[in-house]
Coordinates of C-alpha atoms in Angstrom, one line a residue:
Chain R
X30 CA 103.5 85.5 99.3
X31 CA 104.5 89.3 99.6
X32 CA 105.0 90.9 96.0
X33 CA 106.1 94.0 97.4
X34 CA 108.9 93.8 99.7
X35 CA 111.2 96.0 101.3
X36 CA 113.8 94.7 103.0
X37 CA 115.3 97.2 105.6
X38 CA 112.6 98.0 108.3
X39 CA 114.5 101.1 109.0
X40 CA 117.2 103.6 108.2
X41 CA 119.5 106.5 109.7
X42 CA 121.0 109.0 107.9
X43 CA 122.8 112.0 109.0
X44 CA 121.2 115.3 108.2
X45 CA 122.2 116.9 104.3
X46 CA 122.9 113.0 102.7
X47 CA 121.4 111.1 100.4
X48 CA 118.3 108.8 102.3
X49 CA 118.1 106.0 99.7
X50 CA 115.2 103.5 100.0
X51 CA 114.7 100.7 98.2
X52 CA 111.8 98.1 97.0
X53 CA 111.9 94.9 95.3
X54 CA 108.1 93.2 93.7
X55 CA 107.9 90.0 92.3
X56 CA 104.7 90.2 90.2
X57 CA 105.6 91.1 86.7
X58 CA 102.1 92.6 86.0
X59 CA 103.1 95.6 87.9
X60 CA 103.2 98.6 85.7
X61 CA 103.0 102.0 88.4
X62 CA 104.6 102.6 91.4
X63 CA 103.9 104.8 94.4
X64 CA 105.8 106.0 97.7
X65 CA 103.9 106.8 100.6
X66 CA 105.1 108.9 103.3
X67 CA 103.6 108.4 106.8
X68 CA 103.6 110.4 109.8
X69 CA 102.8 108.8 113.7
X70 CA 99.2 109.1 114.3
X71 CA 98.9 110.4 110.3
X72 CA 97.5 108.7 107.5
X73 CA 99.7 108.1 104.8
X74 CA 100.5 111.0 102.5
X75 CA 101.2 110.5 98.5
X76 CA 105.0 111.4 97.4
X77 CA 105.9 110.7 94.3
X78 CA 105.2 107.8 91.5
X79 CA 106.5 106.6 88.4
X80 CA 104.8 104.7 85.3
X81 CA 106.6 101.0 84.0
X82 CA 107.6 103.1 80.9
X83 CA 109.9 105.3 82.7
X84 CA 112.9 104.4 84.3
X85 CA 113.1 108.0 86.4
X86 CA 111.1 110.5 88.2
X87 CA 112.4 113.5 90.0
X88 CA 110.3 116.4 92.4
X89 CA 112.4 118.8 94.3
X90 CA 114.3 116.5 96.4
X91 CA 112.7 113.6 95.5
X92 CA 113.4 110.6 92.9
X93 CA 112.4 107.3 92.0
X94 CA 114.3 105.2 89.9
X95 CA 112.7 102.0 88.2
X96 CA 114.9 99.0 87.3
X97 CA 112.5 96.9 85.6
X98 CA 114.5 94.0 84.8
X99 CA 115.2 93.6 88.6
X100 CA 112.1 94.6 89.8
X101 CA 113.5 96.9 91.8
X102 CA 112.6 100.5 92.9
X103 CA 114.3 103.0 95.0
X104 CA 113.7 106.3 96.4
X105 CA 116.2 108.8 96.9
X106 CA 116.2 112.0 98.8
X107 CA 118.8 114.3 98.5
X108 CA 119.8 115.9 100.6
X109 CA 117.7 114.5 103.7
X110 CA 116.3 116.9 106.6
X111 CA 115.2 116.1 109.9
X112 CA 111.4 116.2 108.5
X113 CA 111.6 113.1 106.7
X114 CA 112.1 111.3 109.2
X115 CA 108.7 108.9 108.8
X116 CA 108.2 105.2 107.6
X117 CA 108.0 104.8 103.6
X118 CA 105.8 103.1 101.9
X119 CA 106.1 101.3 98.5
X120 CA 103.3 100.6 96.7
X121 CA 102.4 98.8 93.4
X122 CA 99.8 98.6 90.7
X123 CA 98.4 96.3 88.0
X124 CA 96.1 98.1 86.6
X125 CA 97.2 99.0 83.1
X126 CA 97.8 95.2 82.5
X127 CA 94.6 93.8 84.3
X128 CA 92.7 96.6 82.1
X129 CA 89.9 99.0 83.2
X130 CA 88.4 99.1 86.5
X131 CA 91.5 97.6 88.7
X132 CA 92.5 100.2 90.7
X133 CA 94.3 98.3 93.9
X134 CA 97.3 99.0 95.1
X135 CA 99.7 96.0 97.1
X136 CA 102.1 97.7 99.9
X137 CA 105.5 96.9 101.2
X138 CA 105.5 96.8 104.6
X139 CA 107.5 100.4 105.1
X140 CA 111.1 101.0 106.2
X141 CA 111.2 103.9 108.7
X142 CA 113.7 106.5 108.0
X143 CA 115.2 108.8 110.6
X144 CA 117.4 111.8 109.4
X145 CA 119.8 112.8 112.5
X146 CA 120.5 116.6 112.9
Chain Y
X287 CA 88.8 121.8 100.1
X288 CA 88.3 118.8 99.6
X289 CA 89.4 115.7 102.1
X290 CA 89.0 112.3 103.2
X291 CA 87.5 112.3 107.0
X292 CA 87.5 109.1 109.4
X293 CA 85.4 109.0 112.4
X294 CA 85.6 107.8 115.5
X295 CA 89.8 108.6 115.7
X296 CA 89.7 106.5 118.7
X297 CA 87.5 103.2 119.8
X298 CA 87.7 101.0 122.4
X299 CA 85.3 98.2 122.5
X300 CA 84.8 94.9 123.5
X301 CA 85.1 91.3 122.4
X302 CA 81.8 90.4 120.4
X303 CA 80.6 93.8 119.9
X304 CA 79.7 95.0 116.4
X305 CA 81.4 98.6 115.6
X306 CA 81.4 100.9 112.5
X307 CA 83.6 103.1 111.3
X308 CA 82.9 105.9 109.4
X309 CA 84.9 107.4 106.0
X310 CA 83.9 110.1 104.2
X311 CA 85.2 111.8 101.0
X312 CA 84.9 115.2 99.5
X313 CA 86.9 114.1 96.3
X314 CA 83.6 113.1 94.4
X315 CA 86.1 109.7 93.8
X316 CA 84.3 106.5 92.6
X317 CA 86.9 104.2 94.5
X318 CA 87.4 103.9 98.0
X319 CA 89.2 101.3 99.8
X320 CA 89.5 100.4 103.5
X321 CA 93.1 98.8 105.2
X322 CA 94.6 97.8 108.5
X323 CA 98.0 98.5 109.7
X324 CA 99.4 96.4 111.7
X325 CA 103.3 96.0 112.8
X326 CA 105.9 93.7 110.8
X327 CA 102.4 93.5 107.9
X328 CA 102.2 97.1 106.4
X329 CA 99.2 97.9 105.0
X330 CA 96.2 95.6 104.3
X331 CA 93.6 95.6 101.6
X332 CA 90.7 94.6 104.0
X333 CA 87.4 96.1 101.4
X334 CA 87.6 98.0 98.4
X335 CA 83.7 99.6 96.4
X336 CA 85.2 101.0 92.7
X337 CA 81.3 102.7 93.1
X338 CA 78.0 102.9 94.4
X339 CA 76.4 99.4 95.2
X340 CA 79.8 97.8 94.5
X341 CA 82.0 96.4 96.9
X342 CA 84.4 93.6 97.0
X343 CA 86.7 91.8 99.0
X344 CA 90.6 92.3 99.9
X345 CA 93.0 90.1 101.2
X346 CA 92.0 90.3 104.7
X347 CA 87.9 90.5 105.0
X348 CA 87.1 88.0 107.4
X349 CA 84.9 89.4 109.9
X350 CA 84.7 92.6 107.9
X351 CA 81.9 93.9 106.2
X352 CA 81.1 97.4 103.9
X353 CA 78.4 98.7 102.3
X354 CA 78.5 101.9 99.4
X355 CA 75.1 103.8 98.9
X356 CA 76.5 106.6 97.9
X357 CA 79.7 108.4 96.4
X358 CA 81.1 110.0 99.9
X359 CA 80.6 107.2 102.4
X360 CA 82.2 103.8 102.5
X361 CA 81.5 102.7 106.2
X362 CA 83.7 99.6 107.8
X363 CA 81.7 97.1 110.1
X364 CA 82.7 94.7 112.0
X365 CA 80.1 92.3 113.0
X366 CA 81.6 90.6 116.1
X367 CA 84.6 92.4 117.2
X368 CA 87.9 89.8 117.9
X369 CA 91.1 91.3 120.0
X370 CA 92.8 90.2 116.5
X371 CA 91.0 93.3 115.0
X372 CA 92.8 95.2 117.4
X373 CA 94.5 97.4 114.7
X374 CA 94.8 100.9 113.4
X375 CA 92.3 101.2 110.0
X376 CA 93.0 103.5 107.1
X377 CA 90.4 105.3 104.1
X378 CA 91.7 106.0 101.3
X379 CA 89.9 107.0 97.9
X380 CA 91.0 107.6 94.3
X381 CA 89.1 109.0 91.3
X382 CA 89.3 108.9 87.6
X383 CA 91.4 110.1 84.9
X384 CA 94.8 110.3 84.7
X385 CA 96.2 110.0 88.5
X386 CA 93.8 106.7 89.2
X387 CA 96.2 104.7 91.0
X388 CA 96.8 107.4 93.6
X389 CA 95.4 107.0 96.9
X390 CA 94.5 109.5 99.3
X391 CA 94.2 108.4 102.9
X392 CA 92.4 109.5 105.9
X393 CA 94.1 110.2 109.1
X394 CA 92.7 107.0 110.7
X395 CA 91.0 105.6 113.6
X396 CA 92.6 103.1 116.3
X397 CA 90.3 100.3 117.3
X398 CA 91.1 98.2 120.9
X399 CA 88.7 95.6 121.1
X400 CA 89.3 94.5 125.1

């Protein structure tokens, strides 16, 4: 049972538009959210997160939105360059509602993004 | 600064052969966690130690097997190497206080087993 899905394994965008990726979870106890940005032969790299009491989060050309009545997230970059081209990964997090000493996180499986010059 | 460091970056081994990979962390974190990527899955909780002496299993720990005696090392054995371990592994630690849930990965190593 995947709680964290995202549903497009990969996206193009032309160079200068909005790269919008999104993320759907299913388990309610989910209270913080996390993109991932991973380069080939990298590890993944933190990007940007957002807390289940916010329904935005914005850094430089980066931002999260949080819909929690959908349980949906997405992640928009505006405008996209050739660099980001990478996989994304969502990631979720219980740990405010399981209480101290949960610190796991549950991935999506990634959706690879390629910005075209 | 500080960093996250896997070792070896590359292994080939063979079927039936125990192998352990290294991860070490310069954070000072008290939570390190160990996953496999694999395509069409993502990434994989495999073993996760929120400190020293504890450890505890993630979804995929079959054949897996870690051990914390101190804060920087959290090493990944596998005790009898299967070509379905054949898989690219990830570190990652976290620490405490505000930023918890964040993760911070290692570059990764990329285990065949023949």
């Amino acid at each position: 049972d995947q709680q964290v899905k995202q549903n497009s394994p990969s996206l193009s965008v032309q160079e200068g538009r909005i790269s919008i990726l999104n993320c759907d979870y299913t388990n309610s106890m989910f209270d913080y959210f996390l993109w991932y940005k991973k380069y080939p032969a990298e590890g993944p790299t933190f990007l940007i997160s957002i807390s289940s009491i916010k329904d935005k989060n914005e850094d430089g050309r980066f931002t999260v939105f949080l819909n929690k009545s959908a349980k949906h997230l997405s992640l928009h970059i505006v405008p996209s360059q050739p660099g980001d081209s990478a996989v994304y990964f969502c990631a979720a997090s219980a740990r405010l509602n399981s209480g101290a000493g949960s610190y796991q996180l549950t991935f999506g499986k990634g959706t690879k993004l390629s910005v075209i010059p | 600064d500080a960093e996250i460091t896997q070792s070896p970056r590359h292994k080939i081994t063979e079927t039936g052969r125990q192998v352990t990979l290294a991860c070490h962390q310069t954070w000072n974190h008290n939570n390190m966690f160990w996953y496999r990527q694999d395509l069409g899955h993502g990434l994989r909780l495999i073993h996760y130690s929120y400190g020293v002496q504890d450890t505890n299993k993630g979804e995929v720990s079959d054949g897996y097997s870690v051990s914390r005696s101190n804060t920087e090392d959290l090493p990944l054995t596998l005790e009898s190497a299967a070509s379905s371990q054949t898989s690219v592994y990830f570190c990652a630690s976290s620490g405490q206080g505000i930023n918890t849930d964040t993760q911070y990965f290692g570059p990764g190593t990329r285990l065949t087993v023949l």
